[in-house]
Amino acid sequence: MSNRPVGIPPVCTGSSGPHGRRLKFLARTGDPVAKLLAPNFRGDAYALYERMRSQEPVHRSRTGMLAVLSYDNGRQILQDPRFWLCDSLAHPTGTDTPPPRTTTRADGHCPTRVKRYDQAYAAAADLLRPALHQSTASIDTTADQLLRQHTDADSVDLVDDFAFPLVVACLSAVLGIPSTASARFATICDVLGHPVHGAPSADQAEAVHDADEDLAALVIRMERERRQSPGSDLISRLTASYGGPRTGNDLAGLMDHVQRRARQETPRTSSGRPDVTPGKSSLEEVAAVCRTLIMSGLDTAVCLFGNAVAALAAHPDQWQTLRTSPQLAGKAAEEALRFDPPHQFTLRVPSEQVEVAGHTVPPRSGILVMLAAAHRDPHRFPDPARFDLARSSRLGHLAADGAQKLENALAQLAGEVALRTLASRLPLLRPAGQAVRRPGGAVSGFAHLPIRPTA
């Protein structure tokens, strides 16, 4: 997960060039959206959301973008096929002039392909918990051991020393990584799962390329093995749920798919139609699920856990409730996803002129759906600034797409394990140094979160 929102063009978030200078000027002169888009933003995002909300539920920014802060308007935009993700406001990928009511998305994928991947993501999200079920005891033991390793230390960083390795362990169990490949898988996660701030160096780019190839080869091997001898892991469950023959079952084909995804391109057949076989299983879909879980789901889970710990530390009564009833750990992770979600906002672009809360929005204009602000909409959530384990989950959480729903599902699952262990072992959440928030307004999370591990 990068430090700029999905779809926000570099010209809007960069620090150099005329656009970057204009963004800095707008941020310095008080534009809240410009402040949130600044890559080095470390302020109080929720204060900015409330400042915008106090004026109206939709805020017109001097950046030219519209910020949507209400839950209902945000949900409507995310469900409306006239709004699609965009890689660049100046030149959206995949189409020059989208036809009215097109469902083509600007991430380079045609409607059918997006639907197929979203179906795979949705299926995977539903299968995460049953895939982890048989490994629950071992994951709980791993979580306990991670904390015990630092019992005699002055501090433990809940991000690097606890959350990250624990989520890797959860992913390994969910995917059914064999013990012979565990070290290899951990290296892949270490390379692909840690966020890269700014432009990657040549060494980082090479490491990512190598890790991508390693992951592709590992997925091919495991997918073939699970078709012959299925288990209870996610890959087995996905291949069983889709069933039937499929094409492109080789390393070269899968790597071509991985590279296209990185370039945000859509493969096409000689007829010009997307190369999709409806109703058939696809190795590409399994690979897309695995890659999403590692490349962005891992970081989302780490961020959610840190945000949950910070919220519980700021609400001691809720921490005591969780300590008394550790079985509420799942509820704590769910409330953290509302209270301070890792994904703060997402960009949408209309394919035609639309009306949003009384504002006329021309086609190809930027609309920021402020997910975090929508989750604190007072018209939908009573006392929204309070972290409350007793809060009803009836409304659910807004998510940008199927991939983000999968990431959130992993975050809640891993967060439940981590918070249950923390509540069982630590009577107090005592800081052992300065907690460091990650820079940027698009992602809410901690770079470091040191606490005293005294039991």
mmCIF file of N, CA and C in Angstrom, residues 100-226:
data_model
loop_
_atom_site.group_PDB
_atom_site.id
_atom_site.type_symbol
_atom_site.label_atom_id
_atom_site.label_comp_id
_atom_site.label_asym_id
_atom_site.label_seq_id
_atom_site.Cartn_x
_atom_site.Cartn_y
_atom_site.Cartn_z
ATOM 1 N N PRO A 100 -20.998 7.168 -22.231
ATOM 2 C CA PRO A 100 -21.885 7.349 -21.078
ATOM 3 C C PRO A 100 -22.221 6.018 -20.421
ATOM 4 N N ARG A 101 -22.218 6.056 -19.096
ATOM 5 C CA ARG A 101 -22.581 4.905 -18.273
ATOM 6 C C ARG A 101 -21.663 3.703 -18.482
ATOM 7 N N THR A 102 -20.464 3.931 -18.992
ATOM 8 C CA THR A 102 -19.529 2.826 -19.133
ATOM 9 C C THR A 102 -19.117 2.312 -17.766
ATOM 10 N N THR A 103 -18.849 1.030 -17.665
ATOM 11 C CA THR A 103 -18.315 0.471 -16.434
ATOM 12 C C THR A 103 -16.827 0.189 -16.569
ATOM 13 N N THR A 104 -16.226 0.669 -17.670
ATOM 14 C CA THR A 104 -14.788 0.505 -17.819
ATOM 15 C C THR A 104 -14.073 1.264 -16.727
ATOM 16 N N ARG A 105 -13.129 0.622 -16.069
ATOM 17 C CA ARG A 105 -12.367 1.266 -15.016
ATOM 18 C C ARG A 105 -11.022 1.694 -15.557
ATOM 19 N N ALA A 106 -10.509 2.760 -14.978
ATOM 20 C CA ALA A 106 -9.274 3.313 -15.478
ATOM 21 C C ALA A 106 -8.041 2.619 -14.926
ATOM 22 N N ASP A 107 -8.193 1.437 -14.340
ATOM 23 C CA ASP A 107 -7.004 0.702 -13.922
ATOM 24 C C ASP A 107 -6.570 -0.257 -15.010
ATOM 25 N N GLY A 108 -7.150 -0.092 -16.219
ATOM 26 C CA GLY A 108 -6.711 -0.887 -17.349
ATOM 27 C C GLY A 108 -7.503 -2.154 -17.554
ATOM 28 N N HIS A 109 -8.518 -2.415 -16.769
ATOM 29 C CA HIS A 109 -9.263 -3.657 -16.883
ATOM 30 C C HIS A 109 -10.659 -3.387 -17.423
ATOM 31 N N CYS A 110 -11.107 -4.291 -18.291
ATOM 32 C CA CYS A 110 -12.434 -4.147 -18.868
ATOM 33 C C CYS A 110 -13.472 -4.556 -17.828
ATOM 34 N N PRO A 111 -14.753 -4.239 -18.078
ATOM 35 C CA PRO A 111 -15.780 -4.564 -17.087
ATOM 36 C C PRO A 111 -15.809 -6.045 -16.712
ATOM 37 N N THR A 112 -15.731 -6.941 -17.712
ATOM 38 C CA THR A 112 -15.802 -8.365 -17.422
ATOM 39 C C THR A 112 -14.641 -8.795 -16.557
ATOM 40 N N ARG A 113 -13.430 -8.340 -16.906
ATOM 41 C CA ARG A 113 -12.255 -8.739 -16.134
ATOM 42 C C ARG A 113 -12.340 -8.207 -14.712
ATOM 43 N N VAL A 114 -12.787 -6.968 -14.546
ATOM 44 C CA VAL A 114 -12.939 -6.427 -13.203
ATOM 45 C C VAL A 114 -13.945 -7.268 -12.422
ATOM 46 N N LYS A 115 -15.042 -7.620 -13.045
ATOM 47 C CA LYS A 115 -16.051 -8.417 -12.369
ATOM 48 C C LYS A 115 -15.481 -9.767 -11.968
ATOM 49 N N ARG A 116 -14.716 -10.400 -12.865
ATOM 50 C CA ARG A 116 -14.130 -11.690 -12.544
ATOM 51 C C ARG A 116 -13.186 -11.586 -11.351
ATOM 52 N N TYR A 117 -12.317 -10.584 -11.341
ATOM 53 C CA TYR A 117 -11.390 -10.443 -10.224
ATOM 54 C C TYR A 117 -12.142 -10.108 -8.945
ATOM 55 N N ASP A 118 -13.142 -9.234 -9.041
ATOM 56 C CA ASP A 118 -13.907 -8.895 -7.845
ATOM 57 C C ASP A 118 -14.607 -10.127 -7.287
ATOM 58 N N GLN A 119 -15.073 -11.011 -8.166
ATOM 59 C CA GLN A 119 -15.685 -12.249 -7.696
ATOM 60 C C GLN A 119 -14.671 -13.107 -6.965
ATOM 61 N N ALA A 120 -13.454 -13.168 -7.498
ATOM 62 C CA ALA A 120 -12.407 -13.945 -6.838
ATOM 63 C C ALA A 120 -12.047 -13.324 -5.494
ATOM 64 N N TYR A 121 -11.951 -11.991 -5.448
ATOM 65 C CA TYR A 121 -11.651 -11.316 -4.184
ATOM 66 C C TYR A 121 -12.761 -11.548 -3.163
ATOM 67 N N ALA A 122 -14.022 -11.456 -3.627
ATOM 68 C CA ALA A 122 -15.151 -11.652 -2.717
ATOM 69 C C ALA A 122 -15.174 -13.086 -2.185
ATOM 70 N N ALA A 123 -14.926 -14.049 -3.077
ATOM 71 C CA ALA A 123 -14.895 -15.445 -2.644
ATOM 72 C C ALA A 123 -13.772 -15.657 -1.634
ATOM 73 N N ALA A 124 -12.605 -15.069 -1.902
ATOM 74 C CA ALA A 124 -11.464 -15.227 -0.997
ATOM 75 C C ALA A 124 -11.746 -14.588 0.353
ATOM 76 N N ALA A 125 -12.392 -13.415 0.351
ATOM 77 C CA ALA A 125 -12.713 -12.738 1.611
ATOM 78 C C ALA A 125 -13.601 -13.613 2.484
ATOM 79 N N ASP A 126 -14.569 -14.278 1.865
ATOM 80 C CA ASP A 126 -15.469 -15.151 2.623
ATOM 81 C C ASP A 126 -14.771 -16.422 3.107
ATOM 82 N N LEU A 127 -13.714 -16.835 2.415
ATOM 83 C CA LEU A 127 -13.044 -18.094 2.737
ATOM 84 C C LEU A 127 -11.857 -17.932 3.679
ATOM 85 N N LEU A 128 -11.481 -16.696 3.984
ATOM 86 C CA LEU A 128 -10.306 -16.477 4.828
ATOM 87 C C LEU A 128 -10.461 -17.138 6.198
ATOM 88 N N ARG A 129 -11.581 -16.883 6.860
ATOM 89 C CA ARG A 129 -11.757 -17.411 8.217
ATOM 90 C C ARG A 129 -11.791 -18.940 8.233
ATOM 91 N N PRO A 130 -12.589 -19.595 7.394
ATOM 92 C CA PRO A 130 -12.539 -21.067 7.414
ATOM 93 C C PRO A 130 -11.176 -21.619 7.016
ATOM 94 N N ALA A 131 -10.438 -20.896 6.155
ATOM 95 C CA ALA A 131 -9.109 -21.376 5.766
ATOM 96 C C ALA A 131 -8.135 -21.314 6.932
ATOM 97 N N LEU A 132 -8.340 -20.349 7.832
ATOM 98 C CA LEU A 132 -7.451 -20.204 8.987
ATOM 99 C C LEU A 132 -7.908 -21.040 10.182
ATOM 100 N N HIS A 133 -9.132 -21.547 10.121
ATOM 101 C CA HIS A 133 -9.750 -22.160 11.294
ATOM 102 C C HIS A 133 -8.887 -23.266 11.893
ATOM 103 N N GLN A 134 -8.382 -24.183 11.068
ATOM 104 C CA GLN A 134 -7.627 -25.310 11.590
ATOM 105 C C GLN A 134 -6.273 -24.895 12.156
ATOM 106 N N SER A 135 -5.829 -23.681 11.830
ATOM 107 C CA SER A 135 -4.532 -23.216 12.311
ATOM 108 C C SER A 135 -4.670 -22.213 13.446
ATOM 109 N N THR A 136 -5.893 -22.023 13.958
ATOM 110 C CA THR A 136 -6.119 -21.001 14.981
ATOM 111 C C THR A 136 -5.220 -21.205 16.193
ATOM 112 N N ALA A 137 -5.118 -22.431 16.662
ATOM 113 C CA ALA A 137 -4.312 -22.698 17.862
ATOM 114 C C ALA A 137 -2.838 -22.370 17.616
ATOM 115 N N SER A 138 -2.321 -22.764 16.459
ATOM 116 C CA SER A 138 -0.906 -22.502 16.174
ATOM 117 C C SER A 138 -0.639 -21.017 15.981
ATOM 118 N N ILE A 139 -1.595 -20.299 15.401
ATOM 119 C CA ILE A 139 -1.433 -18.855 15.222
ATOM 120 C C ILE A 139 -1.469 -18.153 16.577
ATOM 121 N N ASP A 140 -2.368 -18.590 17.457
ATOM 122 C CA ASP A 140 -2.406 -18.023 18.811
ATOM 123 C C ASP A 140 -1.077 -18.267 19.529
ATOM 124 N N THR A 141 -0.517 -19.458 19.337
ATOM 125 C CA THR A 141 0.781 -19.774 19.950
ATOM 126 C C THR A 141 1.875 -18.889 19.387
ATOM 127 N N THR A 142 1.840 -18.679 18.065
ATOM 128 C CA THR A 142 2.824 -17.795 17.424
ATOM 129 C C THR A 142 2.722 -16.378 17.982
ATOM 130 N N ALA A 143 1.507 -15.883 18.131
ATOM 131 C CA ALA A 143 1.309 -14.528 18.676
ATOM 132 C C ALA A 143 1.860 -14.436 20.092
ATOM 133 N N ASP A 144 1.586 -15.456 20.894
ATOM 134 C CA ASP A 144 2.078 -15.461 22.271
ATOM 135 C C ASP A 144 3.608 -15.507 22.301
ATOM 136 N N GLN A 145 4.195 -16.312 21.431
ATOM 137 C CA GLN A 145 5.651 -16.422 21.384
ATOM 138 C C GLN A 145 6.305 -15.113 20.944
ATOM 139 N N LEU A 146 5.681 -14.415 20.026
ATOM 140 C CA LEU A 146 6.238 -13.139 19.567
ATOM 141 C C LEU A 146 6.322 -12.141 20.715
ATOM 142 N N LEU A 147 5.314 -12.142 21.583
ATOM 143 C CA LEU A 147 5.368 -11.247 22.742
ATOM 144 C C LEU A 147 6.361 -11.751 23.788
ATOM 145 N N ARG A 148 6.417 -13.065 23.989
ATOM 146 C CA ARG A 148 7.324 -13.626 24.995
ATOM 147 C C ARG A 148 8.790 -13.361 24.651
ATOM 148 N N GLN A 149 9.084 -13.271 23.349
ATOM 149 C CA GLN A 149 10.462 -13.014 22.936
ATOM 150 C C GLN A 149 10.993 -11.696 23.486
ATOM 151 N N HIS A 150 10.071 -10.788 23.802
ATOM 152 C CA HIS A 150 10.476 -9.451 24.236
ATOM 153 C C HIS A 150 10.110 -9.180 25.693
ATOM 154 N N THR A 151 9.790 -10.238 26.449
ATOM 155 C CA THR A 151 9.362 -10.062 27.830
ATOM 156 C C THR A 151 10.413 -9.340 28.668
ATOM 157 N N ASP A 152 11.677 -9.645 28.422
ATOM 158 C CA ASP A 152 12.752 -9.048 29.213
ATOM 159 C C ASP A 152 13.288 -7.750 28.610
ATOM 160 N N ALA A 153 12.739 -7.349 27.493
ATOM 161 C CA ALA A 153 13.213 -6.118 26.849
ATOM 162 C C ALA A 153 12.521 -4.901 27.455
ATOM 163 N N ASP A 154 13.133 -3.759 27.258
ATOM 164 C CA ASP A 154 12.527 -2.525 27.759
ATOM 165 C C ASP A 154 11.296 -2.143 26.948
ATOM 166 N N SER A 155 11.296 -2.527 25.680
ATOM 167 C CA SER A 155 10.163 -2.170 24.830
ATOM 168 C C SER A 155 10.045 -3.169 23.685
ATOM 169 N N VAL A 156 8.862 -3.210 23.108
ATOM 170 C CA VAL A 156 8.604 -3.996 21.907
ATOM 171 C C VAL A 156 7.865 -3.100 20.925
ATOM 172 N N ASP A 157 8.322 -3.087 19.684
ATOM 173 C CA ASP A 157 7.645 -2.309 18.650
ATOM 174 C C ASP A 157 6.516 -3.166 18.097
ATOM 175 N N LEU A 158 5.295 -2.785 18.394
ATOM 176 C CA LEU A 158 4.144 -3.593 17.982
ATOM 177 C C LEU A 158 3.976 -3.674 16.471
ATOM 178 N N VAL A 159 4.657 -2.810 15.727
ATOM 179 C CA VAL A 159 4.579 -2.853 14.266
ATOM 180 C C VAL A 159 5.555 -3.892 13.716
ATOM 181 N N ASP A 160 6.854 -3.658 13.933
ATOM 182 C CA ASP A 160 7.878 -4.523 13.337
ATOM 183 C C ASP A 160 8.067 -5.840 14.088
ATOM 184 N N ASP A 161 7.972 -5.806 15.419
ATOM 185 C CA ASP A 161 8.285 -6.987 16.219
ATOM 186 C C ASP A 161 7.098 -7.908 16.435
ATOM 187 N N PHE A 162 5.894 -7.402 16.239
ATOM 188 C CA PHE A 162 4.714 -8.217 16.557
ATOM 189 C C PHE A 162 3.729 -8.309 15.394
ATOM 190 N N ALA A 163 3.200 -7.178 14.945
ATOM 191 C CA ALA A 163 2.124 -7.219 13.954
ATOM 192 C C ALA A 163 2.584 -7.793 12.615
ATOM 193 N N PHE A 164 3.711 -7.297 12.090
ATOM 194 C CA PHE A 164 4.139 -7.752 10.765
ATOM 195 C C PHE A 164 4.414 -9.257 10.738
ATOM 196 N N PRO A 165 5.262 -9.799 11.636
ATOM 197 C CA PRO A 165 5.488 -11.253 11.585
ATOM 198 C C PRO A 165 4.241 -12.072 11.878
ATOM 199 N N LEU A 166 3.336 -11.529 12.696
ATOM 200 C CA LEU A 166 2.109 -12.269 12.986
ATOM 201 C C LEU A 166 1.212 -12.349 11.750
ATOM 202 N N VAL A 167 1.078 -11.249 11.011
ATOM 203 C CA VAL A 167 0.260 -11.277 9.800
ATOM 204 C C VAL A 167 0.885 -12.208 8.758
ATOM 205 N N VAL A 168 2.216 -12.208 8.657
ATOM 206 C CA VAL A 168 2.885 -13.152 7.752
ATOM 207 C C VAL A 168 2.540 -14.584 8.145
ATOM 208 N N ALA A 169 2.545 -14.882 9.448
ATOM 209 C CA ALA A 169 2.180 -16.219 9.924
ATOM 210 C C ALA A 169 0.731 -16.553 9.572
ATOM 211 N N CYS A 170 -0.159 -15.576 9.706
ATOM 212 C CA CYS A 170 -1.566 -15.781 9.324
ATOM 213 C C CYS A 170 -1.691 -16.081 7.832
ATOM 214 N N LEU A 171 -0.974 -15.310 7.016
ATOM 215 C CA LEU A 171 -1.011 -15.535 5.569
ATOM 216 C C LEU A 171 -0.460 -16.912 5.211
ATOM 217 N N SER A 172 0.630 -17.293 5.873
ATOM 218 C CA SER A 172 1.216 -18.600 5.606
ATOM 219 C C SER A 172 0.222 -19.711 5.918
ATOM 220 N N ALA A 173 -0.500 -19.559 7.022
ATOM 221 C CA ALA A 173 -1.500 -20.567 7.393
ATOM 222 C C ALA A 173 -2.685 -20.536 6.435
ATOM 223 N N VAL A 174 -3.152 -19.358 6.093
ATOM 224 C CA VAL A 174 -4.306 -19.228 5.204
ATOM 225 C C VAL A 174 -4.015 -19.847 3.835
ATOM 226 N N LEU A 175 -2.816 -19.586 3.309
ATOM 227 C CA LEU A 175 -2.461 -20.084 1.980
ATOM 228 C C LEU A 175 -1.926 -21.507 2.015
ATOM 229 N N GLY A 176 -1.670 -22.018 3.203
ATOM 230 C CA GLY A 176 -1.155 -23.378 3.301
ATOM 231 C C GLY A 176 0.275 -23.505 2.818
ATOM 232 N N ILE A 177 1.112 -22.546 3.142
ATOM 233 C CA ILE A 177 2.506 -22.591 2.705
ATOM 234 C C ILE A 177 3.202 -23.765 3.384
ATOM 235 N N PRO A 178 3.822 -24.668 2.628
ATOM 236 C CA PRO A 178 4.508 -25.805 3.254
ATOM 237 C C PRO A 178 5.733 -25.344 4.037
ATOM 238 N N SER A 179 6.107 -26.117 5.036
ATOM 239 C CA SER A 179 7.238 -25.727 5.883
ATOM 240 C C SER A 179 8.519 -25.585 5.080
ATOM 241 N N THR A 180 8.641 -26.350 3.999
ATOM 242 C CA THR A 180 9.849 -26.260 3.173
ATOM 243 C C THR A 180 9.960 -24.925 2.447
ATOM 244 N N ALA A 181 8.835 -24.196 2.330
ATOM 245 C CA ALA A 181 8.843 -22.919 1.621
ATOM 246 C C ALA A 181 8.596 -21.740 2.547
ATOM 247 N N SER A 182 8.574 -21.995 3.864
ATOM 248 C CA SER A 182 8.217 -20.930 4.804
ATOM 249 C C SER A 182 9.228 -19.791 4.795
ATOM 250 N N ALA A 183 10.521 -20.110 4.754
ATOM 251 C CA ALA A 183 11.542 -19.063 4.737
ATOM 252 C C ALA A 183 11.458 -18.256 3.444
ATOM 253 N N ARG A 184 11.239 -18.953 2.344
ATOM 254 C CA ARG A 184 11.089 -18.281 1.040
ATOM 255 C C ARG A 184 9.873 -17.368 1.055
ATOM 256 N N PHE A 185 8.768 -17.848 1.624
ATOM 257 C CA PHE A 185 7.550 -17.045 1.685
ATOM 258 C C PHE A 185 7.748 -15.820 2.565
ATOM 259 N N ALA A 186 8.444 -15.978 3.684
ATOM 260 C CA ALA A 186 8.703 -14.845 4.570
ATOM 261 C C ALA A 186 9.519 -13.770 3.851
ATOM 262 N N THR A 187 10.478 -14.198 3.031
ATOM 263 C CA THR A 187 11.273 -13.227 2.259
ATOM 264 C C THR A 187 10.403 -12.495 1.250
ATOM 265 N N ILE A 188 9.513 -13.221 0.579
ATOM 266 C CA ILE A 188 8.594 -12.598 -0.377
ATOM 267 C C ILE A 188 7.742 -11.544 0.320
ATOM 268 N N CYS A 189 7.214 -11.900 1.482
ATOM 269 C CA CYS A 189 6.378 -10.956 2.233
ATOM 270 C C CYS A 189 7.186 -9.747 2.688
ATOM 271 N N ASP A 190 8.417 -9.978 3.097
ATOM 272 C CA ASP A 190 9.257 -8.882 3.565
ATOM 273 C C ASP A 190 9.522 -7.885 2.446
ATOM 274 N N VAL A 191 9.695 -8.373 1.228
ATOM 275 C CA VAL A 191 9.983 -7.494 0.083
ATOM 276 C C VAL A 191 8.715 -6.833 -0.435
ATOM 277 N N LEU A 192 7.663 -7.619 -0.624
ATOM 278 C CA LEU A 192 6.437 -7.095 -1.247
ATOM 279 C C LEU A 192 5.481 -6.458 -0.249
ATOM 280 N N GLY A 193 5.574 -6.841 1.024
ATOM 281 C CA GLY A 193 4.595 -6.387 1.996
ATOM 282 C C GLY A 193 4.928 -5.097 2.692
ATOM 283 N N HIS A 194 6.198 -4.698 2.706
ATOM 284 C CA HIS A 194 6.568 -3.436 3.331
ATOM 285 C C HIS A 194 6.352 -2.287 2.347
ATOM 286 N N PRO A 195 5.767 -1.181 2.781
ATOM 287 C CA PRO A 195 5.540 -0.050 1.872
ATOM 288 C C PRO A 195 6.855 0.615 1.481
ATOM 289 N N VAL A 196 6.921 1.068 0.251
ATOM 290 C CA VAL A 196 8.079 1.821 -0.237
ATOM 291 C C VAL A 196 7.671 3.283 -0.338
ATOM 292 N N HIS A 197 8.348 4.140 0.409
ATOM 293 C CA HIS A 197 8.032 5.563 0.409
ATOM 294 C C HIS A 197 8.871 6.265 -0.658
ATOM 295 N N GLY A 198 8.187 6.921 -1.593
ATOM 296 C CA GLY A 198 8.903 7.586 -2.671
ATOM 297 C C GLY A 198 9.258 6.612 -3.783
ATOM 298 N N ALA A 199 10.060 7.075 -4.736
ATOM 299 C CA ALA A 199 10.455 6.246 -5.865
ATOM 300 C C ALA A 199 11.429 5.164 -5.398
ATOM 301 N N PRO A 200 11.201 3.908 -5.781
ATOM 302 C CA PRO A 200 12.098 2.837 -5.346
ATOM 303 C C PRO A 200 13.459 2.947 -6.010
ATOM 304 N N SER A 201 14.485 2.527 -5.306
ATOM 305 C CA SER A 201 15.829 2.503 -5.866
ATOM 306 C C SER A 201 15.939 1.341 -6.850
ATOM 307 N N ALA A 202 17.040 1.301 -7.583
ATOM 308 C CA ALA A 202 17.253 0.217 -8.536
ATOM 309 C C ALA A 202 17.310 -1.126 -7.812
ATOM 310 N N ASP A 203 17.955 -1.158 -6.655
ATOM 311 C CA ASP A 203 18.033 -2.405 -5.878
ATOM 312 C C ASP A 203 16.659 -2.830 -5.382
ATOM 313 N N GLN A 204 15.852 -1.866 -4.924
ATOM 314 C CA GLN A 204 14.497 -2.195 -4.468
ATOM 315 C C GLN A 204 13.649 -2.717 -5.612
ATOM 316 N N ALA A 205 13.743 -2.077 -6.776
ATOM 317 C CA ALA A 205 12.967 -2.518 -7.938
ATOM 318 C C ALA A 205 13.363 -3.934 -8.351
ATOM 319 N N GLU A 206 14.649 -4.232 -8.307
ATOM 320 C CA GLU A 206 15.108 -5.575 -8.657
ATOM 321 C C GLU A 206 14.619 -6.602 -7.639
ATOM 322 N N ALA A 207 14.646 -6.224 -6.357
ATOM 323 C CA ALA A 207 14.174 -7.136 -5.316
ATOM 324 C C ALA A 207 12.683 -7.431 -5.479
ATOM 325 N N VAL A 208 11.910 -6.407 -5.821
ATOM 326 C CA VAL A 208 10.478 -6.594 -6.039
ATOM 327 C C VAL A 208 10.237 -7.510 -7.230
ATOM 328 N N HIS A 209 10.995 -7.300 -8.310
ATOM 329 C CA HIS A 209 10.854 -8.143 -9.491
ATOM 330 C C HIS A 209 11.149 -9.600 -9.160
ATOM 331 N N ASP A 210 12.237 -9.831 -8.418
ATOM 332 C CA ASP A 210 12.600 -11.200 -8.046
ATOM 333 C C ASP A 210 11.545 -11.822 -7.137
ATOM 334 N N ALA A 211 11.028 -11.021 -6.191
ATOM 335 C CA ALA A 211 10.003 -11.541 -5.285
ATOM 336 C C ALA A 211 8.721 -11.863 -6.046
ATOM 337 N N ASP A 212 8.383 -11.032 -7.032
ATOM 338 C CA ASP A 212 7.215 -11.307 -7.875
ATOM 339 C C ASP A 212 7.363 -12.646 -8.587
ATOM 340 N N GLU A 213 8.543 -12.892 -9.142
ATOM 341 C CA GLU A 213 8.778 -14.152 -9.843
ATOM 342 C C GLU A 213 8.725 -15.333 -8.877
ATOM 343 N N ASP A 214 9.301 -15.155 -7.704
ATOM 344 C CA ASP A 214 9.257 -16.221 -6.707
ATOM 345 C C ASP A 214 7.821 -16.533 -6.297
ATOM 346 N N LEU A 215 7.020 -15.481 -6.108
ATOM 347 C CA LEU A 215 5.626 -15.677 -5.726
ATOM 348 C C LEU A 215 4.859 -16.387 -6.839
ATOM 349 N N ALA A 216 5.088 -15.972 -8.084
ATOM 350 C CA ALA A 216 4.395 -16.606 -9.207
ATOM 351 C C ALA A 216 4.727 -18.086 -9.277
ATOM 352 N N ALA A 217 6.003 -18.428 -9.153
ATOM 353 C CA ALA A 217 6.404 -19.832 -9.212
ATOM 354 C C ALA A 217 5.805 -20.621 -8.048
ATOM 355 N N LEU A 218 5.772 -20.016 -6.864
ATOM 356 C CA LEU A 218 5.219 -20.687 -5.691
ATOM 357 C C LEU A 218 3.724 -20.924 -5.853
ATOM 358 N N VAL A 219 3.004 -19.928 -6.377
ATOM 359 C CA VAL A 219 1.556 -20.074 -6.580
ATOM 360 C C VAL A 219 1.267 -21.167 -7.599
ATOM 361 N N ILE A 220 2.042 -21.197 -8.695
ATOM 362 C CA ILE A 220 1.839 -22.239 -9.707
ATOM 363 C C ILE A 220 2.004 -23.622 -9.097
ATOM 364 N N ARG A 221 3.078 -23.795 -8.356
ATOM 365 C CA ARG A 221 3.356 -25.095 -7.751
ATOM 366 C C ARG A 221 2.250 -25.498 -6.788
ATOM 367 N N MET A 222 1.843 -24.566 -5.923
ATOM 368 C CA MET A 222 0.838 -24.890 -4.915
ATOM 369 C C MET A 222 -0.520 -25.138 -5.540
ATOM 370 N N GLU A 223 -0.859 -24.347 -6.553
ATOM 371 C CA GLU A 223 -2.170 -24.513 -7.191
ATOM 372 C C GLU A 223 -2.267 -25.880 -7.850
ATOM 373 N N ARG A 224 -1.185 -26.308 -8.498
ATOM 374 C CA ARG A 224 -1.184 -27.632 -9.122
ATOM 375 C C ARG A 224 -1.290 -28.735 -8.072
ATOM 376 N N GLU A 225 -0.538 -28.582 -6.990
ATOM 377 C CA GLU A 225 -0.580 -29.587 -5.917
ATOM 378 C C GLU A 225 -1.962 -29.678 -5.292
ATOM 379 N N ARG A 226 -2.606 -28.520 -5.079
ATOM 380 C CA ARG A 226 -3.914 -28.525 -4.400
ATOM 381 C C ARG A 226 -5.016 -29.082 -5.299
#
